[in-house]
PDB file of C-alpha atoms in Angstrom:
ATOM      1  CA  MET F 127      68.843  43.009 161.956  1.00  0.00           C
ATOM      2  CA  GLN F 128      67.879  39.827 164.699  1.00  0.00           C
ATOM      3  CA  TYR F 129      65.014  37.350 164.232  1.00  0.00           C
ATOM      4  CA  LYS F 130      63.935  34.534 166.446  1.00  0.00           C
ATOM      5  CA  ASN F 131      64.456  31.772 163.617  1.00  0.00           C
ATOM      6  CA  GLU F 132      65.041  31.277 160.444  1.00  0.00           C
ATOM      7  CA  VAL F 133      60.304  31.021 159.595  1.00  0.00           C
ATOM      8  CA  GLU F 134      60.607  34.969 161.008  1.00  0.00           C
ATOM      9  CA  ALA F 135      63.327  35.954 158.586  1.00  0.00           C
ATOM     10  CA  VAL F 136      62.064  34.862 155.401  1.00  0.00           C
ATOM     11  CA  ASP F 137      58.856  36.205 156.404  1.00  0.00           C
ATOM     12  CA  ALA F 138      60.690  39.761 156.950  1.00  0.00           C
ATOM     13  CA  LEU F 139      61.531  39.326 153.149  1.00  0.00           C
ATOM     14  CA  HIS F 140      58.755  38.576 151.739  1.00  0.00           C
ATOM     15  CA  GLN F 141      57.441  41.176 153.591  1.00  0.00           C
ATOM     16  CA  SER F 142      59.994  43.405 152.784  1.00  0.00           C
ATOM     17  CA  PHE F 143      60.352  42.450 148.833  1.00  0.00           C
ATOM     18  CA  ASN F 144      56.321  43.165 148.393  1.00  0.00           C
ATOM     19  CA  ASN F 145      56.844  46.729 149.942  1.00  0.00           C
ATOM     20  CA  ILE F 146      59.720  47.256 147.707  1.00  0.00           C
ATOM     21  CA  LYS F 147      57.757  46.437 144.957  1.00  0.00           C
ATOM     22  CA  ALA F 148      55.202  48.482 145.566  1.00  0.00           C
ATOM     23  CA  GLU F 149      57.120  51.437 146.255  1.00  0.00           C
ATOM     24  CA  ILE F 150      59.076  51.006 142.623  1.00  0.00           C
ATOM     25  CA  SER F 151      55.744  50.874 141.134  1.00  0.00           C
ATOM     26  CA  LYS F 152      54.953  54.481 141.592  1.00  0.00           C
ATOM     27  CA  VAL F 153      57.152  55.480 139.724  1.00  0.00           C
ATOM     28  CA  VAL F 154      58.121  52.059 136.829  1.00  0.00           C
ATOM     29  CA  VAL F 155      54.939  51.628 135.789  1.00  0.00           C
ATOM     30  CA  GLY F 156      53.641  48.534 134.072  1.00  0.00           C
ATOM     31  CA  GLN F 157      56.796  46.526 134.634  1.00  0.00           C
ATOM     32  CA  ASP F 158      56.503  44.211 137.597  1.00  0.00           C
ATOM     33  CA  ASP F 159      57.697  41.109 136.160  1.00  0.00           C
ATOM     34  CA  ILE F 160      60.696  43.446 135.472  1.00  0.00           C
ATOM     35  CA  ILE F 161      60.954  44.391 138.328  1.00  0.00           C
ATOM     36  CA  LYS F 162      60.739  41.200 140.875  1.00  0.00           C
ATOM     37  CA  SER F 163      62.846  39.916 138.516  1.00  0.00           C
ATOM     38  CA  VAL F 164      65.632  42.607 139.153  1.00  0.00           C
ATOM     39  CA  LEU F 165      65.442  42.335 143.054  1.00  0.00           C
ATOM     40  CA  ILE F 166      65.436  38.465 142.828  1.00  0.00           C
ATOM     41  CA  ALA F 167      68.957  39.216 141.020  1.00  0.00           C
ATOM     42  CA  ILE F 168      69.823  41.489 143.500  1.00  0.00           C
ATOM     43  CA  PHE F 169      68.573  39.043 146.383  1.00  0.00           C
ATOM     44  CA  SER F 170      70.452  36.315 144.933  1.00  0.00           C
ATOM     45  CA  ASN F 171      73.866  38.440 144.856  1.00  0.00           C
ATOM     46  CA  GLY F 172      73.387  37.978 140.474  1.00  0.00           C
ATOM     47  CA  HIS F 173      73.899  41.020 138.282  1.00  0.00           C
ATOM     48  CA  CYS F 174      71.418  41.617 135.734  1.00  0.00           C
ATOM     49  CA  LEU F 175      71.274  42.923 131.448  1.00  0.00           C
ATOM     50  CA  LEU F 176      68.654  44.026 130.519  1.00  0.00           C
ATOM     51  CA  VAL F 177      67.875  44.284 126.653  1.00  0.00           C
ATOM     52  CA  GLY F 178      64.840  46.735 125.518  1.00  0.00           C
ATOM     53  CA  VAL F 179      64.628  49.348 122.981  1.00  0.00           C
ATOM     54  CA  PRO F 180      65.598  52.676 123.826  1.00  0.00           C
ATOM     55  CA  GLY F 181      62.936  54.595 126.754  1.00  0.00           C
ATOM     56  CA  LEU F 182      61.393  51.271 128.357  1.00  0.00           C
ATOM     57  CA  ALA F 183      62.378  53.191 131.604  1.00  0.00           C
ATOM     58  CA  LYS F 184      65.081  50.577 131.914  1.00  0.00           C
ATOM     59  CA  THR F 185      67.385  53.699 133.787  1.00  0.00           C
ATOM     60  CA  LEU F 186      64.751  55.070 135.903  1.00  0.00           C
ATOM     61  CA  LEU F 187      64.156  51.552 136.472  1.00  0.00           C
ATOM     62  CA  VAL F 188      67.267  51.092 138.057  1.00  0.00           C
ATOM     63  CA  GLN F 189      67.463  54.775 139.305  1.00  0.00           C
ATOM     64  CA  THR F 190      64.270  54.363 141.877  1.00  0.00           C
ATOM     65  CA  VAL F 191      65.660  50.463 142.261  1.00  0.00           C
ATOM     66  CA  ALA F 192      68.805  52.125 144.318  1.00  0.00           C
ATOM     67  CA  SER F 193      67.022  54.944 145.960  1.00  0.00           C
ATOM     68  CA  VAL F 194      64.134  52.631 147.398  1.00  0.00           C
ATOM     69  CA  LEU F 195      66.835  50.173 148.406  1.00  0.00           C
ATOM     70  CA  ASP F 196      69.441  53.062 149.888  1.00  0.00           C
ATOM     71  CA  LEU F 197      72.399  52.797 148.016  1.00  0.00           C
ATOM     72  CA  ASP F 198      74.599  54.504 146.334  1.00  0.00           C
ATOM     73  CA  PHE F 199      74.119  54.728 142.591  1.00  0.00           C
ATOM     74  CA  ASN F 200      76.291  55.466 139.436  1.00  0.00           C
ATOM     75  CA  ARG F 201      75.255  55.348 136.845  1.00  0.00           C
ATOM     76  CA  ILE F 202      78.081  54.965 133.695  1.00  0.00           C
ATOM     77  CA  GLN F 203      77.593  55.774 129.478  1.00  0.00           C
ATOM     78  CA  PHE F 204      79.429  53.476 127.737  1.00  0.00           C
ATOM     79  CA  THR F 205      81.084  54.807 124.226  1.00  0.00           C
ATOM     80  CA  PRO F 206      83.293  53.510 121.963  1.00  0.00           C
ATOM     81  CA  ASP F 207      86.316  55.783 123.921  1.00  0.00           C
ATOM     82  CA  LEU F 208      85.754  55.067 127.364  1.00  0.00           C
ATOM     83  CA  MET F 209      89.055  53.237 128.874  1.00  0.00           C
ATOM     84  CA  PRO F 210      89.026  50.876 131.549  1.00  0.00           C
ATOM     85  CA  SER F 211      90.296  53.912 133.644  1.00  0.00           C
ATOM     86  CA  ASP F 212      87.572  55.447 133.795  1.00  0.00           C
ATOM     87  CA  ILE F 213      84.793  52.867 135.056  1.00  0.00           C
ATOM     88  CA  ILE F 214      87.836  51.603 137.735  1.00  0.00           C
ATOM     89  CA  GLY F 215      89.467  54.650 138.603  1.00  0.00           C
ATOM     90  CA  ALA F 216      93.734  55.334 138.602  1.00  0.00           C
ATOM     91  CA  GLU F 217      96.602  56.540 139.595  1.00  0.00           C
ATOM     92  CA  ILE F 218      97.461  60.199 139.611  1.00  0.00           C
ATOM     93  CA  LEU F 219     100.561  62.034 141.729  1.00  0.00           C
ATOM     94  CA  GLY F 220      99.918  64.044 144.225  1.00  0.00           C
ATOM     95  CA  GLU F 221     100.810  67.644 145.990  1.00  0.00           C
ATOM     96  CA  ASP F 222     103.544  65.371 147.517  1.00  0.00           C
ATOM     97  CA  ARG F 223     105.314  62.918 144.997  1.00  0.00           C
ATOM     98  CA  HIS F 224     103.528  59.887 146.021  1.00  0.00           C
ATOM     99  CA  PHE F 225     100.889  58.608 143.722  1.00  0.00           C
ATOM    100  CA  LYS F 226      97.365  57.770 145.099  1.00  0.00           C
ATOM    101  CA  PHE F 227      94.811  55.718 143.447  1.00  0.00           C
ATOM    102  CA  ILE F 228      91.235  57.683 142.299  1.00  0.00           C
ATOM    103  CA  LYS F 229      88.590  55.663 142.502  1.00  0.00           C
ATOM    104  CA  GLY F 230      86.738  55.868 139.907  1.00  0.00           C
ATOM    105  CA  PRO F 231      82.716  55.206 139.121  1.00  0.00           C
ATOM    106  CA  VAL F 232      82.330  51.270 139.585  1.00  0.00           C
ATOM    107  CA  PHE F 233      83.276  51.695 143.881  1.00  0.00           C
ATOM    108  CA  SER F 234      79.809  52.272 144.437  1.00  0.00           C
ATOM    109  CA  ASN F 235      76.911  49.500 145.586  1.00  0.00           C
ATOM    110  CA  ILE F 236      74.374  49.534 142.001  1.00  0.00           C
ATOM    111  CA  ILE F 237      75.809  50.417 138.853  1.00  0.00           C
ATOM    112  CA  LEU F 238      73.526  51.419 135.922  1.00  0.00           C
ATOM    113  CA  ALA F 239      76.029  50.376 132.694  1.00  0.00           C
ATOM    114  CA  ASP F 240      74.470  51.940 130.284  1.00  0.00           C
ATOM    115  CA  GLU F 241      74.294  50.736 127.061  1.00  0.00           C
ATOM    116  CA  ILE F 242      77.276  48.248 127.591  1.00  0.00           C
ATOM    117  CA  ASN F 243      77.631  46.889 123.462  1.00  0.00           C
ATOM    118  CA  ARG F 244      78.629  50.582 122.787  1.00  0.00           C
ATOM    119  CA  THR F 245      82.165  50.074 124.685  1.00  0.00           C
ATOM    120  CA  PRO F 246      85.362  47.545 123.217  1.00  0.00           C
ATOM    121  CA  PRO F 247      86.002  44.566 124.426  1.00  0.00           C
ATOM    122  CA  LYS F 248      88.991  45.837 127.070  1.00  0.00           C
ATOM    123  CA  THR F 249      86.844  48.462 128.607  1.00  0.00           C
ATOM    124  CA  GLN F 250      83.596  45.809 128.841  1.00  0.00           C
ATOM    125  CA  ALA F 251      86.366  43.444 130.319  1.00  0.00           C
ATOM    126  CA  ALA F 252      87.340  45.827 133.403  1.00  0.00           C
ATOM    127  CA  LEU F 253      83.814  46.047 134.443  1.00  0.00           C
ATOM    128  CA  LEU F 254      82.728  42.095 133.794  1.00  0.00           C
ATOM    129  CA  GLU F 255      85.917  41.596 136.368  1.00  0.00           C
ATOM    130  CA  ALA F 256      85.073  43.682 139.052  1.00  0.00           C
ATOM    131  CA  MET F 257      81.610  41.942 138.803  1.00  0.00           C
ATOM    132  CA  GLN F 258      82.490  38.128 139.427  1.00  0.00           C
ATOM    133  CA  GLU F 259      86.291  39.243 141.810  1.00  0.00           C
ATOM    134  CA  LYS F 260      84.248  41.899 143.463  1.00  0.00           C
ATOM    135  CA  SER F 261      87.749  43.809 143.432  1.00  0.00           C
ATOM    136  CA  VAL F 262      89.865  45.915 141.425  1.00  0.00           C
ATOM    137  CA  THR F 263      93.372  45.812 141.114  1.00  0.00           C
ATOM    138  CA  ALA F 264      95.188  48.764 139.923  1.00  0.00           C
ATOM    139  CA  ALA F 265      98.738  49.108 139.959  1.00  0.00           C
ATOM    140  CA  GLY F 266      99.424  45.377 141.571  1.00  0.00           C
ATOM    141  CA  GLN F 267      97.038  46.787 144.358  1.00  0.00           C
ATOM    142  CA  THR F 268      93.883  45.247 145.140  1.00  0.00           C
ATOM    143  CA  HIS F 269      90.523  47.375 145.765  1.00  0.00           C
ATOM    144  CA  THR F 270      88.020  45.877 147.213  1.00  0.00           C
ATOM    145  CA  LEU F 271      84.318  46.847 145.932  1.00  0.00           C
ATOM    146  CA  PRO F 272      81.458  48.296 148.799  1.00  0.00           C
ATOM    147  CA  LYS F 273      78.744  45.697 149.535  1.00  0.00           C
ATOM    148  CA  PRO F 274      76.576  44.609 147.784  1.00  0.00           C
ATOM    149  CA  PHE F 275      77.497  45.433 144.359  1.00  0.00           C
ATOM    150  CA  PHE F 276      75.208  44.695 141.754  1.00  0.00           C
ATOM    151  CA  VAL F 277      75.244  45.661 138.109  1.00  0.00           C
ATOM    152  CA  LEU F 278      72.689  46.223 136.143  1.00  0.00           C
ATOM    153  CA  ALA F 279      74.157  46.598 132.208  1.00  0.00           C
ATOM    154  CA  THR F 280      70.638  47.628 129.825  1.00  0.00           C
ATOM    155  CA  GLN F 281      71.439  46.875 125.686  1.00  0.00           C
ATOM    156  CA  ASN F 282      69.874  47.774 122.918  1.00  0.00           C
ATOM    157  CA  PRO F 283      68.579  45.678 120.617  1.00  0.00           C
ATOM    158  CA  ILE F 284      67.511  46.850 117.778  1.00  0.00           C
ATOM    159  CA  GLU F 285      71.513  49.250 117.153  1.00  0.00           C
ATOM    160  CA  GLN F 286      73.628  47.322 115.929  1.00  0.00           C
ATOM    161  CA  GLU F 287      76.656  49.292 114.034  1.00  0.00           C
ATOM    162  CA  GLY F 288      79.587  50.664 115.933  1.00  0.00           C
ATOM    163  CA  THR F 289      78.843  48.008 118.976  1.00  0.00           C
ATOM    164  CA  TYR F 290      80.860  45.587 120.368  1.00  0.00           C
ATOM    165  CA  PRO F 291      78.478  42.537 121.154  1.00  0.00           C
ATOM    166  CA  LEU F 292      79.242  40.597 124.642  1.00  0.00           C
ATOM    167  CA  PRO F 293      80.801  37.338 124.137  1.00  0.00           C
ATOM    168  CA  GLU F 294      79.441  34.346 125.344  1.00  0.00           C
ATOM    169  CA  ALA F 295      82.321  34.294 128.644  1.00  0.00           C
ATOM    170  CA  GLN F 296      80.712  37.650 129.375  1.00  0.00           C
ATOM    171  CA  LEU F 297      77.412  36.915 129.122  1.00  0.00           C
ATOM    172  CA  ASP F 298      77.989  34.217 131.482  1.00  0.00           C
ATOM    173  CA  ARG F 299      78.364  36.940 134.269  1.00  0.00           C
ATOM    174  CA  PHE F 300      74.814  37.668 133.914  1.00  0.00           C
ATOM    175  CA  MET F 301      72.127  35.660 136.581  1.00  0.00           C
ATOM    176  CA  PHE F 302      69.149  37.197 133.914  1.00  0.00           C
ATOM    177  CA  ASN F 303      69.067  38.591 131.162  1.00  0.00           C
ATOM    178  CA  ILE F 304      65.617  40.207 131.222  1.00  0.00           C
ATOM    179  CA  GLN F 305      63.813  40.951 127.841  1.00  0.00           C
ATOM    180  CA  LEU F 306      61.482  44.447 128.809  1.00  0.00           C
ATOM    181  CA  ASN F 307      58.674  45.115 125.873  1.00  0.00           C
ATOM    182  CA  TYR F 308      56.252  48.325 125.320  1.00  0.00           C
ATOM    183  CA  PRO F 309      53.598  48.751 127.758  1.00  0.00           C
ATOM    184  CA  ALA F 310      50.313  47.824 127.664  1.00  0.00           C
ATOM    185  CA  PHE F 311      47.715  50.790 126.114  1.00  0.00           C
ATOM    186  CA  ALA F 312      45.808  51.356 129.810  1.00  0.00           C
ATOM    187  CA  ASP F 313      50.172  51.564 131.204  1.00  0.00           C
ATOM    188  CA  GLU F 314      50.889  53.794 128.327  1.00  0.00           C
ATOM    189  CA  LEU F 315      48.581  56.256 129.275  1.00  0.00           C
ATOM    190  CA  ASN F 316      49.523  55.698 133.042  1.00  0.00           C
ATOM    191  CA  ILE F 317      52.741  56.660 132.397  1.00  0.00           C
ATOM    192  CA  VAL F 318      51.980  59.489 130.193  1.00  0.00           C
ATOM    193  CA  LYS F 319      49.644  60.876 132.488  1.00  0.00           C
ATOM    194  CA  ASN F 320      51.917  61.196 135.389  1.00  0.00           C
ATOM    195  CA  THR F 321      55.404  62.167 133.227  1.00  0.00           C
ATOM    196  CA  THR F 322      53.228  65.827 131.657  1.00  0.00           C
ATOM    197  CA  SER F 323      52.502  66.895 134.495  1.00  0.00           C
ATOM    198  CA  ASN F 324      54.572  68.454 137.584  1.00  0.00           C
ATOM    199  CA  LYS F 325      53.797  65.542 139.881  1.00  0.00           C
ATOM    200  CA  THR F 326      56.753  64.457 142.085  1.00  0.00           C
ATOM    201  CA  ILE F 327      56.860  60.931 143.963  1.00  0.00           C
ATOM    202  CA  GLN F 328      58.528  60.849 146.883  1.00  0.00           C
ATOM    203  CA  LEU F 329      60.085  57.419 147.640  1.00  0.00           C
ATOM    204  CA  GLN F 330      60.603  55.854 150.516  1.00  0.00           C
ATOM    205  CA  LYS F 331      63.400  54.546 151.775  1.00  0.00           C
ATOM    206  CA  ILE F 332      62.902  50.866 152.829  1.00  0.00           C
ATOM    207  CA  ILE F 333      65.584  48.765 153.310  1.00  0.00           C
ATOM    208  CA  HIS F 334      69.376  49.330 154.179  1.00  0.00           C
ATOM    209  CA  ALA F 335      72.646  47.907 152.795  1.00  0.00           C
ATOM    210  CA  ASP F 336      73.176  45.759 156.112  1.00  0.00           C
ATOM    211  CA  ASP F 337      69.771  43.989 155.488  1.00  0.00           C
ATOM    212  CA  ILE F 338      70.002  42.957 151.483  1.00  0.00           C
ATOM    213  CA  GLN F 339      73.495  41.414 152.294  1.00  0.00           C
ATOM    214  CA  TYR F 340      71.822  39.800 155.944  1.00  0.00           C
ATOM    215  CA  PHE F 341      68.607  38.193 153.017  1.00  0.00           C
ATOM    216  CA  GLN F 342      71.767  37.412 150.430  1.00  0.00           C
ATOM    217  CA  LYS F 343      73.177  34.915 153.700  1.00  0.00           C
ATOM    218  CA  LEU F 344      69.612  34.380 154.075  1.00  0.00           C
ATOM    219  CA  ILE F 345      68.457  33.213 150.346  1.00  0.00           C
ATOM    220  CA  ARG F 346      71.497  30.639 150.190  1.00  0.00           C
ATOM    221  CA  ASP F 347      70.174  28.720 154.157  1.00  0.00           C
ATOM    222  CA  ILE F 348      66.707  27.789 152.412  1.00  0.00           C
ATOM    223  CA  PRO F 349      66.779  24.025 152.177  1.00  0.00           C
ATOM    224  CA  ILE F 350      66.270  22.942 149.067  1.00  0.00           C
ATOM    225  CA  THR F 351      65.124  18.970 148.465  1.00  0.00           C
ATOM    226  CA  ASP F 352      67.241  16.716 146.329  1.00  0.00           C
ATOM    227  CA  ASN F 353      64.207  16.285 143.522  1.00  0.00           C
ATOM    228  CA  VAL F 354      64.181  19.849 142.759  1.00  0.00           C
ATOM    229  CA  LEU F 355      68.008  20.154 142.836  1.00  0.00           C
ATOM    230  CA  GLU F 356      68.095  17.791 140.156  1.00  0.00           C
ATOM    231  CA  TYR F 357      65.200  18.671 138.370  1.00  0.00           C
ATOM    232  CA  ALA F 358      67.444  22.492 138.305  1.00  0.00           C
ATOM    233  CA  VAL F 359      70.686  21.204 137.836  1.00  0.00           C
ATOM    234  CA  LYS F 360      69.162  18.467 134.501  1.00  0.00           C
ATOM    235  CA  LEU F 361      67.480  20.965 133.341  1.00  0.00           C
ATOM    236  CA  ALA F 362      70.588  23.247 132.642  1.00  0.00           C
ATOM    237  CA  ALA F 363      71.972  19.836 131.561  1.00  0.00           C
ATOM    238  CA  LYS F 364      69.696  19.291 128.966  1.00  0.00           C
ATOM    239  CA  THR F 365      70.693  22.298 127.046  1.00  0.00           C
ATOM    240  CA  ARG F 366      73.988  20.285 126.381  1.00  0.00           C
ATOM    241  CA  PRO F 367      73.700  19.008 122.407  1.00  0.00           C
ATOM    242  CA  ASN F 368      75.163  15.687 122.880  1.00  0.00           C
ATOM    243  CA  SER F 369      74.607  15.251 126.228  1.00  0.00           C
ATOM    244  CA  GLU F 370      72.673  12.601 127.473  1.00  0.00           C
ATOM    245  CA  PHE F 371      69.893  14.263 128.530  1.00  0.00           C
ATOM    246  CA  ALA F 372      69.931  15.688 125.546  1.00  0.00           C
ATOM    247  CA  THR F 373      65.996  16.131 123.396  1.00  0.00           C
ATOM    248  CA  GLU F 374      66.248  15.447 120.109  1.00  0.00           C
ATOM    249  CA  VAL F 375      65.315  19.977 119.349  1.00  0.00           C
ATOM    250  CA  VAL F 376      68.202  20.735 121.359  1.00  0.00           C
ATOM    251  CA  ASN F 377      70.881  18.001 119.296  1.00  0.00           C
ATOM    252  CA  LYS F 378      68.895  19.455 116.464  1.00  0.00           C
ATOM    253  CA  TYR F 379      69.267  23.238 116.480  1.00  0.00           C
ATOM    254  CA  ILE F 380      71.165  24.225 119.705  1.00  0.00           C
ATOM    255  CA  SER F 381      74.769  24.352 119.556  1.00  0.00           C
ATOM    256  CA  TRP F 382      75.906  25.234 122.555  1.00  0.00           C
ATOM    257  CA  GLY F 383      74.103  24.773 125.968  1.00  0.00           C
ATOM    258  CA  ALA F 384      74.510  26.144 129.838  1.00  0.00           C
ATOM    259  CA  GLY F 385      77.719  25.860 131.260  1.00  0.00           C
ATOM    260  CA  PRO F 386      77.396  24.451 136.105  1.00  0.00           C
ATOM    261  CA  ARG F 387      77.090  28.712 136.446  1.00  0.00           C
ATOM    262  CA  ALA F 388      73.612  28.342 134.825  1.00  0.00           C
ATOM    263  CA  SER F 389      72.735  25.082 137.566  1.00  0.00           C
ATOM    264  CA  GLN F 390      73.866  27.399 140.668  1.00  0.00           C
ATOM    265  CA  PHE F 391      72.293  30.285 139.205  1.00  0.00           C
ATOM    266  CA  LEU F 392      68.524  28.361 138.758  1.00  0.00           C
ATOM    267  CA  VAL F 393      69.356  26.485 142.668  1.00  0.00           C
ATOM    268  CA  LEU F 394      70.034  30.408 144.144  1.00  0.00           C
ATOM    269  CA  GLY F 395      67.010  32.093 141.876  1.00  0.00           C
ATOM    270  CA  ALA F 396      64.106  29.585 143.087  1.00  0.00           C
ATOM    271  CA  LYS F 397      65.107  29.749 146.863  1.00  0.00           C
ATOM    272  CA  CYS F 398      65.109  33.535 146.213  1.00  0.00           C
ATOM    273  CA  HIS F 399      62.113  33.275 144.226  1.00  0.00           C
ATOM    274  CA  ALA F 400      60.044  31.169 146.689  1.00  0.00           C
ATOM    275  CA  ALA F 401      61.279  33.052 149.831  1.00  0.00           C
ATOM    276  CA  VAL F 402      60.105  36.403 148.211  1.00  0.00           C
ATOM    277  CA  THR F 403      56.495  34.733 146.812  1.00  0.00           C
ATOM    278  CA  GLY F 404      55.952  33.468 150.586  1.00  0.00           C
ATOM    279  CA  LYS F 405      57.758  30.082 150.576  1.00  0.00           C
ATOM    280  CA  TYR F 406      60.004  28.069 153.243  1.00  0.00           C
ATOM    281  CA  SER F 407      61.431  26.209 150.523  1.00  0.00           C
ATOM    282  CA  PRO F 408      61.646  25.945 146.665  1.00  0.00           C
ATOM    283  CA  ASP F 409      60.187  23.433 144.019  1.00  0.00           C
ATOM    284  CA  ILE F 410      59.789  22.569 140.343  1.00  0.00           C
ATOM    285  CA  GLU F 411      57.153  26.117 139.821  1.00  0.00           C
ATOM    286  CA  ASP F 412      59.913  28.357 141.580  1.00  0.00           C
ATOM    287  CA  VAL F 413      62.388  26.355 139.036  1.00  0.00           C
ATOM    288  CA  LYS F 414      61.073  26.886 136.345  1.00  0.00           C
ATOM    289  CA  ALA F 415      59.871  30.579 137.635  1.00  0.00           C
ATOM    290  CA  VAL F 416      63.034  32.051 137.258  1.00  0.00           C
ATOM    291  CA  ALA F 417      64.129  29.685 134.008  1.00  0.00           C
ATOM    292  CA  GLU F 418      63.856  31.717 130.827  1.00  0.00           C
ATOM    293  CA  PRO F 419      65.950  34.706 132.049  1.00  0.00           C
ATOM    294  CA  ILE F 420      68.978  32.857 133.214  1.00  0.00           C
ATOM    295  CA  LEU F 421      68.873  30.288 130.154  1.00  0.00           C
ATOM    296  CA  ARG F 422      67.781  32.970 127.574  1.00  0.00           C
ATOM    297  CA  HIS F 423      71.377  33.977 126.805  1.00  0.00           C
ATOM    298  CA  ARG F 424      73.519  31.060 127.578  1.00  0.00           C
ATOM    299  CA  ILE F 425      71.877  29.092 125.275  1.00  0.00           C
ATOM    300  CA  VAL F 426      73.715  29.552 121.111  1.00  0.00           C
ATOM    301  CA  ARG F 427      71.003  28.239 118.509  1.00  0.00           C
ATOM    302  CA  ASN F 428      72.665  26.914 115.220  1.00  0.00           C
ATOM    303  CA  TYR F 429      71.492  28.203 111.628  1.00  0.00           C
ATOM    304  CA  ARG F 430      69.032  26.198 111.426  1.00  0.00           C
ATOM    305  CA  ALA F 431      67.055  26.913 113.890  1.00  0.00           C
ATOM    306  CA  GLU F 432      67.477  30.751 112.945  1.00  0.00           C
ATOM    307  CA  ALA F 433      66.439  30.145 109.265  1.00  0.00           C
ATOM    308  CA  GLU F 434      63.661  27.959 110.833  1.00  0.00           C
ATOM    309  CA  GLY F 435      62.349  31.075 112.936  1.00  0.00           C
ATOM    310  CA  LEU F 436      62.525  29.418 115.419  1.00  0.00           C
ATOM    311  CA  SER F 437      63.092  31.222 119.269  1.00  0.00           C
ATOM    312  CA  ILE F 438      65.535  30.520 122.399  1.00  0.00           C
ATOM    313  CA  GLU F 439      62.158  31.274 124.275  1.00  0.00           C
ATOM    314  CA  LYS F 440      60.157  28.337 122.446  1.00  0.00           C
ATOM    315  CA  ILE F 441      62.989  26.089 123.017  1.00  0.00           C
ATOM    316  CA  ILE F 442      63.491  26.797 127.144  1.00  0.00           C
ATOM    317  CA  LYS F 443      58.966  26.508 127.240  1.00  0.00           C
ATOM    318  CA  ASP F 444      59.220  22.938 125.177  1.00  0.00           C
ATOM    319  CA  LEU F 445      62.584  21.911 127.939  1.00  0.00           C
ATOM    320  CA  LEU F 446      60.536  22.430 131.025  1.00  0.00           C
TER     321      LEU F 446
END
């Protein structure tokens, strides 16, 4: 992709984003904010955790994103008996009496990790290592994963029986924690109308893997002013109890705050949010726009907050 300058490139990203969003909305109805967050995470080279009850089109959303972006897609259904080798692949003895590595489903551009909290920590860790390192080690050999590489994991918040909740250190690997809610009545009417007839929707492929990698680099090049950078870092610092920026509410209701990874994602997310909305540099509003899904899974409430019914979202809103 050749653009005369970065301004033209940001304009192209803005246009591509709108085209992708319009194309996905043909299939996924009434989830505009969710689609926007997922695309921001992809262009920021981050991963997403989607939390919602069954039937809210989490899987459909990921499949649609993969086909519109012209990327390879694999779905891994997590179960209690899934082993790390089922995800990353395994060494097998070939006919020539030599071991060869058979790649697992993780060797793809977009991975849907369905119900990630249904599998034991050992298997969760195998996927999370791939997310962090963008490579897999098997039998002493390192195998690089295809680029771009993006994990969309889903979690069902209702069922707690037979689940293995992700530890905080592993949750921290996800850029966004996105909560899905039930669709509005008008949207649900549309969904039911479209899915109970023989209507088929043909999706156009908007951009390719090379374009995505180009835009991921472009977003890092976007300039950010010192006051916006300070606002983002201070916002993450405010969530840490008994620190210099902690508020009274944080000291009273939070037992653990966000780490430096949150600050990095707030800045990257703000840069990307600015670019996809047609701006050439992020402002404080862009940081606020991405703050909730970035901080939601990085703040741990104490018993007092839970007893008083104070939600994480309410605490984050007070900090903005």
